[in-house]
């Protein structure tokens, strides 16, 4: 398959290299295809380097792996080469300092709850999997993860204990603000379960030794 | 531990029952504690039934498991009983017909990309795990899931093939709009990895036979 990669940083560079190694034809597109780094990347991968427009035209599949702030401009540079193409969007619209997403997120149920109950020690939990699995959250030998968000360690430890007692794999998912993230994970569970009939599912955080 | 449960539906009812069976003292709070269903739930669980305010006062830990539209009112009814308590927020702010979340979500990078490249066949993928794992997305024998969102089946199948070739467990995560969900999952990965030093991590969709 011919694959164009727009944004040859970490994500695009890795995908292009791996797919080239598996026999696909890869063209890395960048604003400055003549730069040494691009030439080395392409040479090392057994791929080509070109402009963004060339990558778009070249690929049957085009990967978009740009920093968010450069994404709109890259698409403009790709132009009509994208027409009809499978365009893999691998971007994430990050705010500076990984403070969150630049689009689509303003609050969460948990933050609203904390606003309404300002003297309670709010911990977000038990929202990312259906209650039907609380009694036995194990799937094919793997415990589902219980994602816990909160701003107070002692309160989170209490909830962690309650979740572990049910057989969950407890995951500290950060401050209460991160309920913005786990509530969307819940929405994914709900969407797949009820709208897409994905069957009995759950999410687990996989880990690997450092 | 004394646990108050506000909202004795599916989620709250299940948690209360399970924790009561493990020796905790549970009080289910509802707007109408006299109703037959509440009495049966409490009796069957070896728990008590009471008002929302009683559940809040009773619990060292209080679980909030209300439908979103009743959440603010339930907290008001709980009143000062919540002060200083560990409050487990298990709510999800669902829109009617599971159309999404009522707070915090308006768009996604993928939808912006599709707006900027209206004639491309956009598929969201490769955004929920670091590129460092693309070459070997296996964690302790388990393949990380590749969550794919898009509006066109044929385009998604192409991307699924490219992901499977790298060793990913491919998951159809629904239409492109669901990138709102997987981009937040990506943010959780980023947050845990870079801000919380969770170590090498990935998400996997667990499944169980029907």
Coordinates of C-alpha atoms in Angstrom, one line a residue:
Chain A
X1 CA 0.0 0.0 0.0
X2 CA 1.2 3.6 -0.6
X3 CA 1.1 5.6 2.6
X4 CA 1.7 9.3 2.9
X5 CA 2.8 10.6 6.3
X6 CA 2.1 14.2 7.2
X7 CA 4.1 15.3 10.2
X8 CA 7.2 13.2 10.5
X9 CA 7.7 13.6 14.2
X10 CA 7.5 10.9 16.8
X11 CA 4.1 9.5 15.8
X12 CA 4.4 9.9 12.1
X13 CA 8.0 8.9 11.9
X14 CA 7.4 5.7 13.9
X15 CA 4.3 4.7 11.9
X16 CA 6.1 5.3 8.6
X17 CA 9.2 3.4 9.6
X18 CA 7.2 0.4 10.8
X19 CA 4.9 0.2 7.8
X20 CA 7.8 0.6 5.4
X21 CA 9.5 -2.3 7.2
X22 CA 6.4 -4.3 6.5
X23 CA 6.6 -3.7 2.7
X24 CA 4.4 -0.6 2.3
X25 CA 5.6 2.3 0.2
X26 CA 6.0 5.4 2.5
X27 CA 6.5 9.1 1.6
X28 CA 7.1 11.4 4.6
X29 CA 5.8 14.9 3.9
X30 CA 7.0 18.0 5.6
X31 CA 7.3 21.7 5.1
X32 CA 11.0 21.4 4.5
X33 CA 11.7 18.0 2.9
X34 CA 15.3 19.0 2.2
X35 CA 16.2 19.2 5.8
X36 CA 18.8 16.7 7.0
X37 CA 16.5 15.1 9.6
X38 CA 13.8 14.3 7.0
X39 CA 16.4 12.9 4.6
X40 CA 17.8 10.7 7.3
X41 CA 14.4 9.5 8.4
X42 CA 13.4 8.6 4.9
X43 CA 16.7 6.9 4.1
X44 CA 16.7 4.9 7.4
X45 CA 13.2 3.8 6.7
X46 CA 13.6 2.9 3.1
X47 CA 11.1 5.6 2.3
X48 CA 10.9 8.9 0.4
X49 CA 10.7 12.5 1.6
X50 CA 8.7 15.2 0.0
X51 CA 6.3 18.1 0.6
X52 CA 3.1 17.8 2.4
X53 CA 1.2 18.0 -0.9
X54 CA 3.3 15.2 -2.3
X55 CA 2.6 13.0 0.7
X56 CA -1.1 13.6 0.3
X57 CA -1.1 12.9 -3.4
X58 CA 1.2 9.9 -3.0
X59 CA -0.7 8.0 -0.4
X60 CA -3.7 5.7 -0.8
X61 CA -3.7 6.2 2.9
X62 CA -2.5 9.4 4.5
X63 CA -1.5 9.7 8.1
X64 CA -2.0 13.1 9.8
X65 CA 0.4 13.3 12.7
X66 CA 1.0 17.0 13.2
X67 CA 1.2 19.0 16.4
X68 CA -2.3 20.4 16.9
X69 CA -1.3 24.0 16.2
X70 CA 0.0 23.0 12.8
X71 CA -2.8 20.8 11.8
X72 CA -5.1 23.2 9.9
X73 CA -2.1 24.6 8.0
X74 CA -0.9 21.1 7.1
X75 CA -4.3 20.2 5.7
X76 CA -4.4 23.4 3.7
X77 CA -0.9 22.5 2.3
X78 CA -2.1 19.0 1.5
X79 CA -4.8 20.4 -0.7
X80 CA -6.8 18.3 -3.1
X81 CA -4.4 15.4 -2.7
X82 CA -6.5 14.4 0.2
X83 CA -9.7 14.1 -1.8
X84 CA -11.1 10.6 -1.5
X85 CA -8.2 9.4 0.6
X86 CA -8.3 7.5 3.8
X87 CA -7.0 10.1 6.2
X88 CA -5.8 8.7 9.6
X89 CA -6.1 11.5 12.1
X90 CA -3.6 10.7 14.9
X91 CA -3.6 14.2 16.4
X92 CA -4.6 15.2 19.8
X93 CA -5.6 18.8 20.4
X94 CA -3.3 19.4 23.4
X95 CA -3.2 22.6 25.4
X96 CA 0.3 23.8 26.3
X97 CA 1.9 21.9 29.2
X98 CA -0.5 19.0 28.7
X99 CA -3.1 21.0 30.6
X100 CA -5.9 19.3 28.8
X101 CA -7.5 19.5 25.4
X102 CA -7.9 22.6 23.4
X103 CA -11.3 21.7 22.0
X104 CA -14.3 19.9 23.3
X105 CA -13.7 20.0 27.1
X106 CA -14.9 22.6 29.5
X107 CA -16.1 20.8 32.6
X108 CA -17.3 17.4 34.0
X109 CA -20.1 16.0 36.1
X110 CA -17.6 15.6 39.0
X111 CA -16.5 19.2 38.9
X112 CA -20.2 20.3 38.8
X113 CA -20.9 18.0 41.8
X114 CA -17.9 19.4 43.7
X115 CA -19.3 22.9 43.0
X116 CA -22.7 21.9 44.4
X117 CA -21.2 20.1 47.4
X118 CA -18.2 22.2 48.1
X119 CA -17.5 20.7 51.5
X120 CA -17.6 17.1 50.4
X121 CA -14.5 15.2 49.4
X122 CA -15.5 14.2 46.0
X123 CA -14.0 11.2 44.3
X124 CA -15.0 10.1 40.8
X125 CA -15.3 6.3 40.5
X126 CA -17.6 3.5 39.4
X127 CA -18.7 5.3 36.3
X128 CA -16.8 3.6 33.5
X129 CA -18.4 0.2 33.6
X130 CA -22.0 -1.1 34.0
X131 CA -23.2 -2.0 37.4
X132 CA -23.9 -5.5 36.2
X133 CA -20.1 -6.1 36.4
X134 CA -19.5 -4.7 39.9
X135 CA -20.0 -8.1 41.5
X136 CA -17.5 -9.8 39.2
X137 CA -15.3 -7.3 37.3
X138 CA -13.1 -10.0 35.8
X139 CA -13.0 -10.6 32.0
X140 CA -11.3 -13.7 30.8
X141 CA -9.0 -13.7 33.8
X142 CA -8.3 -9.9 33.7
X143 CA -9.7 -7.5 36.3
X144 CA -11.3 -4.4 34.8
X145 CA -9.7 -1.1 35.9
X146 CA -11.5 1.2 38.3
X147 CA -10.4 4.7 37.4
X148 CA -10.4 7.0 40.4
X149 CA -10.1 10.8 40.2
X150 CA -10.0 13.1 43.1
X151 CA -8.1 16.0 44.7
X152 CA -7.5 14.4 48.1
X153 CA -5.3 11.3 48.6
X154 CA -6.9 10.1 51.8
X155 CA -10.3 10.2 50.2
X156 CA -9.1 8.3 47.1
X157 CA -7.5 5.7 49.3
X158 CA -10.9 5.0 50.9
X159 CA -12.5 4.6 47.5
X160 CA -9.6 2.5 46.3
X161 CA -10.1 0.1 49.1
X162 CA -13.8 -0.2 48.4
X163 CA -13.1 -0.9 44.7
X164 CA -10.4 -3.4 45.4
X165 CA -12.7 -5.3 47.7
X166 CA -15.0 -5.9 44.7
X167 CA -12.1 -7.3 42.6
X168 CA -11.3 -4.2 40.6
X169 CA -7.9 -3.2 39.4
X170 CA -7.7 0.2 40.9
X171 CA -6.1 3.0 38.9
X172 CA -5.3 6.5 40.2
X173 CA -6.4 8.6 37.3
X174 CA -5.3 11.9 38.8
X175 CA -7.2 15.0 40.1
X176 CA -10.9 15.5 40.0
X177 CA -10.6 17.5 36.9
X178 CA -9.6 14.3 35.1
X179 CA -13.2 13.1 35.5
X180 CA -13.4 15.0 32.2
X181 CA -11.4 12.1 30.8
X182 CA -13.0 9.2 32.6
X183 CA -16.5 10.4 32.0
X184 CA -15.7 10.3 28.3
X185 CA -14.3 6.8 28.8
X186 CA -17.6 6.0 30.4
X187 CA -19.4 7.4 27.4
X188 CA -17.3 5.2 25.1
X189 CA -18.3 2.2 27.2
X190 CA -22.0 3.2 27.0
X191 CA -21.8 4.0 23.3
X192 CA -20.2 0.6 22.5
X193 CA -22.4 -1.3 24.8
X194 CA -25.8 0.2 24.0
X195 CA -25.4 1.7 20.5
X196 CA -22.9 -0.8 19.0
X197 CA -23.8 -4.0 20.8
X198 CA -20.1 -4.7 21.5
X199 CA -21.1 -7.3 24.1
X200 CA -19.7 -7.5 27.6
X201 CA -16.8 -5.1 27.7
X202 CA -14.6 -3.3 30.2
X203 CA -11.4 -1.2 30.1
X204 CA -8.2 -2.2 31.7
X205 CA -5.0 -0.3 32.1
X206 CA -2.2 -2.5 30.8
X207 CA 1.2 -2.0 32.4
X208 CA 4.8 -3.1 31.7
X209 CA 7.8 -2.9 33.9
X210 CA 9.9 0.2 33.5
Chain B
X1 CA -17.6 1.2 57.3
X2 CA -20.8 3.2 57.2
X3 CA -21.8 3.8 53.6
X4 CA -24.7 6.0 52.4
X5 CA -26.0 5.5 48.9
X6 CA -27.9 8.3 47.2
X7 CA -29.8 7.1 44.1
X8 CA -30.7 3.4 44.6
X9 CA -31.0 2.5 41.0
X10 CA -28.8 0.1 39.1
X11 CA -25.5 1.5 40.1
X12 CA -26.2 2.5 43.6
X13 CA -28.3 -0.6 44.4
X14 CA -25.6 -2.9 43.2
X15 CA -22.8 -1.1 45.1
X16 CA -24.8 -1.0 48.3
X17 CA -25.8 -4.7 48.0
X18 CA -22.2 -5.8 47.4
X19 CA -20.7 -3.7 50.1
X20 CA -23.4 -4.8 52.6
X21 CA -22.5 -8.4 51.8
X22 CA -18.9 -7.6 52.6
X23 CA -19.8 -6.4 56.1
X24 CA -20.3 -2.7 55.6
X25 CA -23.3 -0.9 57.0
X26 CA -25.3 0.6 54.2
X27 CA -28.2 3.0 54.1
X28 CA -30.0 3.6 50.8
X29 CA -31.3 7.2 50.5
X30 CA -34.1 8.1 48.2
X31 CA -36.8 10.8 47.8
X32 CA -39.4 8.2 48.9
X33 CA -37.9 5.7 51.3
X34 CA -41.3 4.2 52.1
X35 CA -41.8 2.9 48.6
X36 CA -41.9 -0.9 48.2
X37 CA -38.9 -1.1 45.9
X38 CA -36.7 0.7 48.4
X39 CA -37.9 -1.4 51.3
X40 CA -37.2 -4.6 49.3
X41 CA -33.8 -3.5 48.2
X42 CA -32.8 -2.6 51.8
X43 CA -34.2 -5.8 53.2
X44 CA -32.6 -8.0 50.5
X45 CA -29.3 -6.4 51.1
X46 CA -29.4 -6.4 54.9
X47 CA -29.3 -2.6 54.7
X48 CA -31.5 0.3 55.8
X49 CA -33.6 2.7 53.7
X50 CA -34.0 6.4 54.5
X51 CA -34.1 9.8 53.0
X52 CA -31.3 11.3 51.0
X53 CA -30.4 13.5 53.9
X54 CA -30.2 10.5 56.2
X55 CA -28.0 8.6 53.7
X56 CA -25.7 11.6 53.6
X57 CA -25.5 11.9 57.4
X58 CA -25.2 8.2 57.9
X59 CA -22.3 7.5 55.6
X60 CA -18.6 7.9 56.4
X61 CA -18.5 7.4 52.6
X62 CA -21.4 8.5 50.5
X63 CA -22.1 7.2 46.9
X64 CA -23.8 9.5 44.5
X65 CA -25.5 7.4 41.8
X66 CA -28.3 9.5 40.6
X67 CA -29.5 10.1 37.0
X68 CA -27.8 13.3 35.9
X69 CA -30.9 15.4 35.8
X70 CA -31.6 14.6 39.4
X71 CA -28.1 15.1 40.7
X72 CA -28.1 18.8 41.7
X73 CA -31.4 18.3 43.5
X74 CA -30.1 15.2 45.3
X75 CA -27.1 17.1 46.6
X76 CA -29.3 19.9 47.8
X77 CA -31.5 17.4 49.6
X78 CA -28.4 15.8 51.1
X79 CA -27.4 19.1 52.6
X80 CA -24.8 19.5 55.3
X81 CA -24.7 15.8 55.8
X82 CA -22.1 15.7 53.0
X83 CA -19.7 18.1 54.8
X84 CA -16.4 16.4 55.2
X85 CA -17.5 13.2 53.7
X86 CA -15.9 11.1 51.0
X87 CA -18.4 11.5 48.2
X88 CA -18.1 9.0 45.4
X89 CA -19.5 10.5 42.2
X90 CA -20.6 7.7 40.0
X91 CA -22.7 9.8 37.8
X92 CA -22.3 10.3 34.0
X93 CA -23.9 13.5 32.6
X94 CA -25.7 11.7 29.7
X95 CA -27.7 13.4 27.1
X96 CA -31.1 11.8 26.2
X97 CA -30.8 8.7 24.0
X98 CA -27.1 8.3 25.0
X99 CA -26.3 10.9 22.4
X100 CA -23.3 12.1 24.3
X101 CA -22.4 14.0 27.4
X102 CA -24.4 17.0 28.6
X103 CA -21.4 18.9 29.8
X104 CA -17.9 19.3 28.7
X105 CA -18.0 18.1 25.1
X106 CA -18.6 20.1 22.0
X107 CA -16.2 18.8 19.3
X108 CA -13.0 16.9 18.7
X109 CA -9.8 17.3 16.7
X110 CA -11.1 14.6 14.3
X111 CA -14.3 16.6 13.6
X112 CA -12.3 19.7 13.1
X113 CA -10.0 17.8 10.7
X114 CA -12.9 16.5 8.8
X115 CA -14.3 20.0 8.5
X116 CA -11.0 21.2 7.1
X117 CA -10.6 18.2 4.7
X118 CA -14.2 17.6 3.8
X119 CA -13.4 15.3 0.9
X120 CA -11.0 13.0 2.8
X121 CA -12.2 9.9 4.5
X122 CA -11.1 10.7 8.0
X123 CA -10.5 7.9 10.5
X124 CA -9.3 8.6 14.1
X125 CA -6.6 6.2 15.2
X126 CA -3.1 5.8 16.7
X127 CA -3.8 8.7 19.2
X128 CA -4.4 6.8 22.5
X129 CA -0.9 5.4 23.1
X130 CA 2.6 6.8 22.6
X131 CA 4.5 6.1 19.5
X132 CA 7.2 4.3 21.5
X133 CA 4.8 1.4 21.7
X134 CA 3.7 1.2 18.1
X135 CA 6.4 -1.4 17.2
X136 CA 5.4 -3.7 20.1
X137 CA 2.1 -2.8 21.6
X138 CA 2.0 -5.8 23.9
X139 CA 2.0 -5.5 27.6
X140 CA 2.6 -8.6 29.8
X141 CA 1.2 -10.7 27.0
X142 CA -1.8 -8.5 26.3
X143 CA -2.1 -6.4 23.1
X144 CA -3.1 -2.8 23.6
X145 CA -6.3 -1.8 21.9
X146 CA -6.3 0.5 18.9
X147 CA -9.5 2.5 19.1
X148 CA -10.7 3.5 15.6
X149 CA -13.5 6.0 14.9
X150 CA -14.8 6.9 11.5
X151 CA -18.0 7.3 9.5
X152 CA -17.0 5.0 6.6
X153 CA -16.7 1.2 7.1
X154 CA -14.3 0.6 4.2
X155 CA -11.9 3.3 5.4
X156 CA -12.0 1.9 8.9
X157 CA -11.2 -1.5 7.6
X158 CA -8.0 -0.2 5.9
X159 CA -6.9 1.4 9.1
X160 CA -7.8 -1.7 11.1
X161 CA -5.6 -3.8 8.8
X162 CA -2.7 -1.4 9.3
X163 CA -3.1 -1.5 13.0
X164 CA -3.5 -5.2 13.3
X165 CA -0.2 -5.6 11.3
X166 CA 1.6 -3.8 14.1
X167 CA 0.1 -6.2 16.7
X168 CA -2.7 -4.0 18.0
X169 CA -6.0 -5.3 19.2
X170 CA -8.3 -3.3 16.9
X171 CA -11.5 -1.9 18.4
X172 CA -14.3 -0.3 16.4
X173 CA -15.1 2.7 18.6
X174 CA -17.9 4.0 16.4
X175 CA -18.4 7.1 14.3
X176 CA -15.9 9.9 13.9
X177 CA -17.8 11.9 16.5
X178 CA -16.6 9.3 19.0
X179 CA -13.2 10.8 18.6
X180 CA -14.5 13.1 21.3
X181 CA -14.2 10.1 23.5
X182 CA -11.0 8.5 22.3
X183 CA -9.2 11.9 22.4
X184 CA -10.1 12.1 26.0
X185 CA -8.8 8.6 26.5
X186 CA -5.6 9.8 24.9
X187 CA -5.5 12.7 27.3
X188 CA -5.8 10.3 30.2
X189 CA -2.9 8.3 28.8
X190 CA -0.8 11.5 28.4
X191 CA -1.8 12.8 31.8
X192 CA -0.9 9.5 33.5
X193 CA 2.3 9.1 31.6
X194 CA 3.8 12.5 31.7
X195 CA 2.2 14.2 34.7
X196 CA 1.8 11.2 37.0
X197 CA 4.7 9.0 35.9
X198 CA 2.5 5.9 35.8
X199 CA 5.2 4.1 33.8
X200 CA 4.6 2.2 30.5
X201 CA 0.9 1.9 30.2
X202 CA -1.8 1.3 27.6
X203 CA -5.5 0.7 27.4
X204 CA -7.1 -2.6 26.5
X205 CA -10.8 -3.4 25.9
X206 CA -11.6 -6.5 27.9
X207 CA -14.3 -8.8 26.5
X208 CA -16.3 -11.7 27.8
X209 CA -18.5 -14.1 25.9
X210 CA -22.2 -13.1 25.7

